Short mmCIF file of C-alpha atoms in Angstrom, two decimals:
data_model
loop_
_atom_site.label_atom_id
_atom_site.label_comp_id
_atom_site.label_asym_id
_atom_site.label_seq_id
_atom_site.Cartn_x
_atom_site.Cartn_y
_atom_site.Cartn_z
CA GLN A 1 -31.26 -176.94 10.03
CA ILE A 2 -33.82 -175.41 7.71
CA GLN A 3 -37.12 -177.31 7.73
CA LEU A 4 -40.52 -176.83 6.19
CA VAL A 5 -43.07 -179.21 7.70
CA GLN A 6 -46.47 -179.48 6.06
CA SER A 7 -49.78 -180.78 7.35
CA GLY A 8 -51.04 -184.27 6.65
CA PRO A 9 -53.08 -185.83 3.84
CA GLU A 10 -56.61 -184.66 3.17
CA LEU A 11 -59.64 -186.41 1.66
CA LYS A 12 -62.37 -184.00 0.66
CA LYS A 13 -65.57 -183.89 -1.38
CA PRO A 14 -66.13 -181.55 -4.33
CA GLY A 15 -67.30 -178.13 -3.17
CA GLU A 16 -65.60 -178.35 0.22
CA SER A 17 -62.66 -176.22 1.35
CA LEU A 18 -59.35 -177.06 2.96
CA LYS A 19 -56.34 -175.30 4.46
CA ILE A 20 -52.80 -176.70 4.24
CA SER A 21 -50.12 -175.47 6.63
CA CYS A 22 -46.37 -175.12 6.15
CA LYS A 23 -44.35 -174.50 9.34
CA ALA A 24 -40.85 -173.13 8.90
CA SER A 25 -37.93 -173.53 11.29
CA GLY A 26 -34.17 -173.04 11.26
CA TYR A 27 -34.23 -169.56 9.74
CA THR A 28 -35.91 -166.17 10.14
CA PHE A 29 -39.33 -166.66 8.58
CA THR A 30 -39.70 -163.11 7.31
CA ASP A 31 -36.32 -163.09 5.53
CA TYR A 32 -37.63 -165.29 2.70
CA ALA A 33 -40.76 -165.51 0.60
CA MET A 34 -42.87 -168.66 0.61
CA GLN A 35 -43.85 -170.23 -2.68
CA TRP A 36 -46.41 -172.92 -3.51
CA VAL A 37 -46.15 -175.67 -6.13
CA LYS A 38 -48.75 -178.20 -7.30
CA GLN A 39 -47.99 -181.69 -8.57
CA ALA A 40 -50.90 -183.72 -9.93
CA PRO A 41 -50.55 -187.52 -9.80
CA GLY A 42 -47.91 -188.68 -12.29
CA LYS A 43 -47.40 -185.15 -13.59
CA GLY A 44 -44.76 -182.44 -13.37
CA LEU A 45 -44.42 -179.38 -11.16
CA GLN A 46 -46.74 -176.41 -11.56
CA TYR A 47 -45.98 -173.03 -9.97
CA MET A 48 -48.92 -171.58 -8.03
CA GLY A 49 -47.48 -168.31 -6.72
CA TRP A 50 -45.87 -166.82 -3.65
CA ILE A 51 -46.48 -164.74 -0.58
CA ASN A 52 -44.30 -161.93 0.74
CA THR A 53 -43.70 -162.92 4.37
CA GLN A 54 -42.90 -159.34 5.39
CA THR A 55 -46.03 -157.68 3.99
CA GLY A 56 -48.40 -160.65 3.62
CA LYS A 57 -49.05 -159.74 -0.01
CA PRO A 58 -49.82 -162.79 -2.16
CA THR A 59 -49.12 -163.13 -5.88
CA TYR A 60 -50.92 -165.85 -7.80
CA ALA A 61 -50.00 -167.52 -11.08
CA ASP A 62 -52.71 -167.19 -13.73
CA ASP A 63 -54.19 -170.66 -13.16
CA PHE A 64 -54.57 -170.04 -9.44
CA LYS A 65 -56.19 -166.62 -9.21
CA GLU A 66 -59.57 -168.00 -8.23
CA ARG A 67 -60.35 -170.34 -5.29
CA PHE A 68 -56.77 -170.26 -3.94
CA VAL A 69 -55.66 -168.14 -0.99
CA PHE A 70 -52.18 -167.77 0.51
CA SER A 71 -51.92 -166.49 4.07
CA LEU A 72 -49.52 -166.28 7.00
CA GLU A 73 -49.34 -166.64 10.75
CA THR A 74 -46.01 -164.89 11.18
CA SER A 75 -45.86 -165.36 14.96
CA ALA A 76 -45.91 -169.12 14.32
CA SER A 77 -43.59 -169.02 11.28
CA THR A 78 -46.35 -170.69 9.30
CA ALA A 79 -47.72 -170.21 5.81
CA TYR A 80 -51.09 -171.49 4.66
CA LEU A 81 -52.67 -172.49 1.38
CA GLN A 82 -56.46 -172.50 1.33
CA ILE A 83 -58.40 -174.02 -1.55
CA ASN A 84 -62.10 -173.19 -1.78
CA ASN A 85 -64.85 -174.95 -3.72
CA LEU A 86 -62.67 -178.01 -4.33
CA LYS A 87 -62.80 -179.73 -7.72
CA ASN A 88 -61.68 -183.20 -8.78
CA GLU A 89 -58.75 -181.61 -10.66
CA ASP A 90 -57.40 -180.23 -7.37
CA THR A 91 -56.32 -183.78 -6.48
CA ALA A 92 -52.56 -183.38 -6.16
CA THR A 93 -49.64 -182.99 -3.81
CA TYR A 94 -49.00 -179.40 -2.79
CA PHE A 95 -45.52 -178.27 -1.82
CA CYS A 96 -44.37 -175.14 -0.04
CA ALA A 97 -40.87 -173.95 -0.91
CA ARG A 98 -38.66 -171.16 0.37
CA GLY A 99 -37.95 -168.38 -2.11
CA PRO A 100 -38.12 -166.04 -3.89
CA GLY A 101 -37.03 -167.25 -7.30
CA VAL A 102 -34.85 -170.25 -6.60
CA MET A 103 -36.50 -172.74 -4.23
CA ASP A 104 -33.76 -173.88 -1.89
CA ALA A 105 -35.85 -175.68 0.71
CA TRP A 106 -39.07 -177.64 0.26
CA GLY A 107 -41.77 -179.06 2.48
CA GLN A 108 -42.45 -182.78 2.28
CA GLY A 109 -45.71 -182.16 0.43
CA ALA A 110 -49.37 -182.37 1.44
CA SER A 111 -51.49 -184.87 -0.43
CA VAL A 112 -55.03 -183.77 -1.31
CA THR A 113 -57.64 -186.12 -2.75
CA VAL A 114 -60.96 -184.74 -3.95
CA SER A 115 -63.59 -187.39 -4.56
CA SER A 116 -67.32 -187.76 -4.12
CA ASP B 1 -45.22 -167.02 -19.64
CA ILE B 2 -41.78 -168.39 -20.39
CA VAL B 3 -42.15 -171.99 -21.59
CA LEU B 4 -39.35 -174.44 -20.71
CA THR B 5 -38.96 -177.55 -22.87
CA GLN B 6 -37.24 -180.74 -21.71
CA SER B 7 -37.02 -184.18 -23.30
CA PRO B 8 -39.31 -186.52 -21.32
CA VAL B 9 -36.92 -189.44 -20.92
CA LEU B 10 -33.15 -190.04 -21.03
CA ALA B 11 -31.71 -193.54 -20.81
CA VAL B 12 -28.14 -193.89 -19.54
CA SER B 13 -25.77 -196.58 -18.29
CA LEU B 14 -24.26 -196.44 -14.83
CA GLY B 15 -20.85 -194.79 -14.87
CA GLN B 16 -21.60 -192.87 -18.05
CA ARG B 17 -22.35 -189.18 -18.55
CA ALA B 18 -25.94 -187.91 -18.63
CA THR B 19 -26.74 -184.61 -20.31
CA ILE B 20 -30.19 -183.15 -19.68
CA SER B 21 -31.24 -180.14 -21.69
CA CYS B 22 -33.72 -177.34 -21.10
CA ARG B 23 -34.71 -174.79 -23.72
CA ALA B 24 -36.56 -171.59 -22.84
CA SER B 25 -39.01 -169.80 -25.14
CA GLN B 26 -37.18 -166.53 -24.42
CA SER B 27 -34.02 -165.49 -22.65
CA VAL B 28 -33.93 -166.08 -18.88
CA SER B 29 -30.73 -164.08 -18.40
CA ILE B 30 -30.40 -160.57 -16.98
CA SER B 31 -27.05 -158.79 -17.28
CA SER B 32 -25.15 -162.08 -17.50
CA ILE B 33 -27.05 -163.58 -14.55
CA ASN B 34 -28.75 -166.74 -15.76
CA LEU B 35 -31.97 -167.26 -13.80
CA MET B 36 -32.28 -170.98 -14.46
CA HIS B 37 -32.28 -173.59 -11.69
CA TRP B 38 -32.32 -177.41 -11.59
CA TYR B 39 -34.07 -179.80 -9.22
CA GLN B 40 -34.03 -183.56 -8.64
CA GLN B 41 -37.16 -185.40 -7.55
CA LYS B 42 -37.32 -189.04 -6.55
CA PRO B 43 -40.68 -190.88 -6.35
CA GLY B 44 -42.67 -189.96 -3.26
CA GLN B 45 -40.24 -187.20 -2.26
CA GLN B 46 -40.11 -183.45 -2.54
CA PRO B 47 -37.89 -181.83 -5.16
CA LYS B 48 -34.33 -180.98 -4.14
CA LEU B 49 -32.32 -178.03 -5.45
CA LEU B 50 -29.22 -179.17 -7.35
CA ILE B 51 -28.01 -176.14 -9.33
CA TYR B 52 -28.97 -172.48 -9.01
CA ARG B 53 -28.40 -169.66 -11.48
CA ALA B 54 -27.38 -172.10 -14.18
CA SER B 55 -24.01 -173.23 -12.85
CA ASN B 56 -23.83 -172.94 -9.06
CA LEU B 57 -23.84 -176.18 -7.07
CA ALA B 58 -26.30 -176.13 -4.17
CA SER B 59 -25.11 -176.98 -0.69
CA GLY B 60 -24.42 -180.67 -0.13
CA ILE B 61 -24.77 -181.66 -3.78
CA PRO B 62 -22.02 -183.95 -5.14
CA ALA B 63 -19.56 -182.51 -7.64
CA ARG B 64 -20.63 -185.02 -10.31
CA PHE B 65 -23.55 -182.66 -10.93
CA SER B 66 -22.84 -179.55 -12.97
CA GLY B 67 -24.82 -176.97 -14.92
CA SER B 68 -24.09 -174.74 -17.88
CA GLY B 69 -25.76 -172.50 -20.41
CA SER B 70 -27.05 -169.00 -20.94
CA GLY B 71 -29.84 -167.15 -22.67
CA THR B 72 -32.29 -169.82 -23.77
CA ASP B 73 -30.27 -173.06 -23.69
CA PHE B 74 -29.20 -174.82 -20.52
CA THR B 75 -27.75 -178.18 -19.59
CA LEU B 76 -27.54 -180.29 -16.47
CA THR B 77 -24.71 -182.85 -16.57
CA ILE B 78 -24.27 -185.83 -14.30
CA ASP B 79 -20.87 -187.49 -14.66
CA PRO B 80 -20.58 -190.28 -13.78
CA VAL B 81 -24.17 -191.43 -13.28
CA GLN B 82 -24.73 -193.47 -10.13
CA ALA B 83 -27.70 -195.66 -9.22
CA ASP B 84 -28.88 -193.04 -6.70
CA ASP B 85 -29.26 -190.51 -9.52
CA ILE B 86 -32.19 -192.32 -11.13
CA ALA B 87 -34.93 -189.71 -10.71
CA ALA B 88 -36.82 -186.95 -12.48
CA TYR B 89 -35.05 -183.67 -13.17
CA TYR B 90 -36.75 -180.31 -13.61
CA CYS B 91 -35.48 -176.96 -14.81
CA GLN B 92 -37.13 -173.78 -13.48
CA GLN B 93 -36.73 -170.15 -14.49
CA SER B 94 -37.13 -167.11 -12.29
CA ARG B 95 -36.57 -164.41 -14.94
CA GLU B 96 -40.31 -163.76 -14.92
CA SER B 97 -43.16 -165.43 -13.02
CA PRO B 98 -41.55 -168.80 -12.32
CA THR B 99 -42.24 -171.77 -14.55
CA PHE B 100 -40.95 -175.33 -14.62
CA GLY B 101 -39.98 -177.55 -17.50
CA GLY B 102 -41.99 -180.70 -17.98
CA GLY B 103 -39.25 -182.81 -16.41
CA THR B 104 -36.81 -185.41 -17.70
CA LYS B 105 -36.99 -188.90 -16.28
CA LEU B 106 -33.52 -190.43 -16.06
CA GLU B 107 -33.69 -194.18 -16.65
CA LEU B 108 -31.14 -196.99 -16.80
CA LYS B 109 -30.26 -198.29 -20.24
#
């Protein structure tokens, strides 16, 4: 069955960096794009962008064009989200989701807490 | 960006019909294909796809869920509502760079 398994919770200080992984299984990784979605505590879903798993080209939503980097390790069927220079407002759960467009499979979410 | 507007809360009784609406700031349809999708999210869980392209039931989703609409106005209907349906529901468009509605929390009356 299709699965997206994300890395575990993170506790970081402002200014640090982190990298979240999303490992796909049950389908051909390069047949679908990978999308990223942010959910701040108690808030709704916010689209961050997507990465073309065939070419590696990322596309970022306007709010995520700085400090955020999407990448791939295709041989391991894994997508990554890196966040640099962490800020308190980056505290959220980050989801990967298979795409493009409609998101028909989701990772379980990776919780990130940024606090001094 | 296309802005999607949902009512924040809808209170319903078990066994009744729930109608959740989503209005887009501009059309999300291309050549009669309606690029609007619906998701359910329970607390502490990831979202789950319910309906894609406005009216198509995703795999494994019960037939009490249905979707309709075109252009800028879309509806998710749950009939009859069961206890397991108490959750937040989000619409999402993929006509342009994807955006989500603010979500509708379905509560028991």
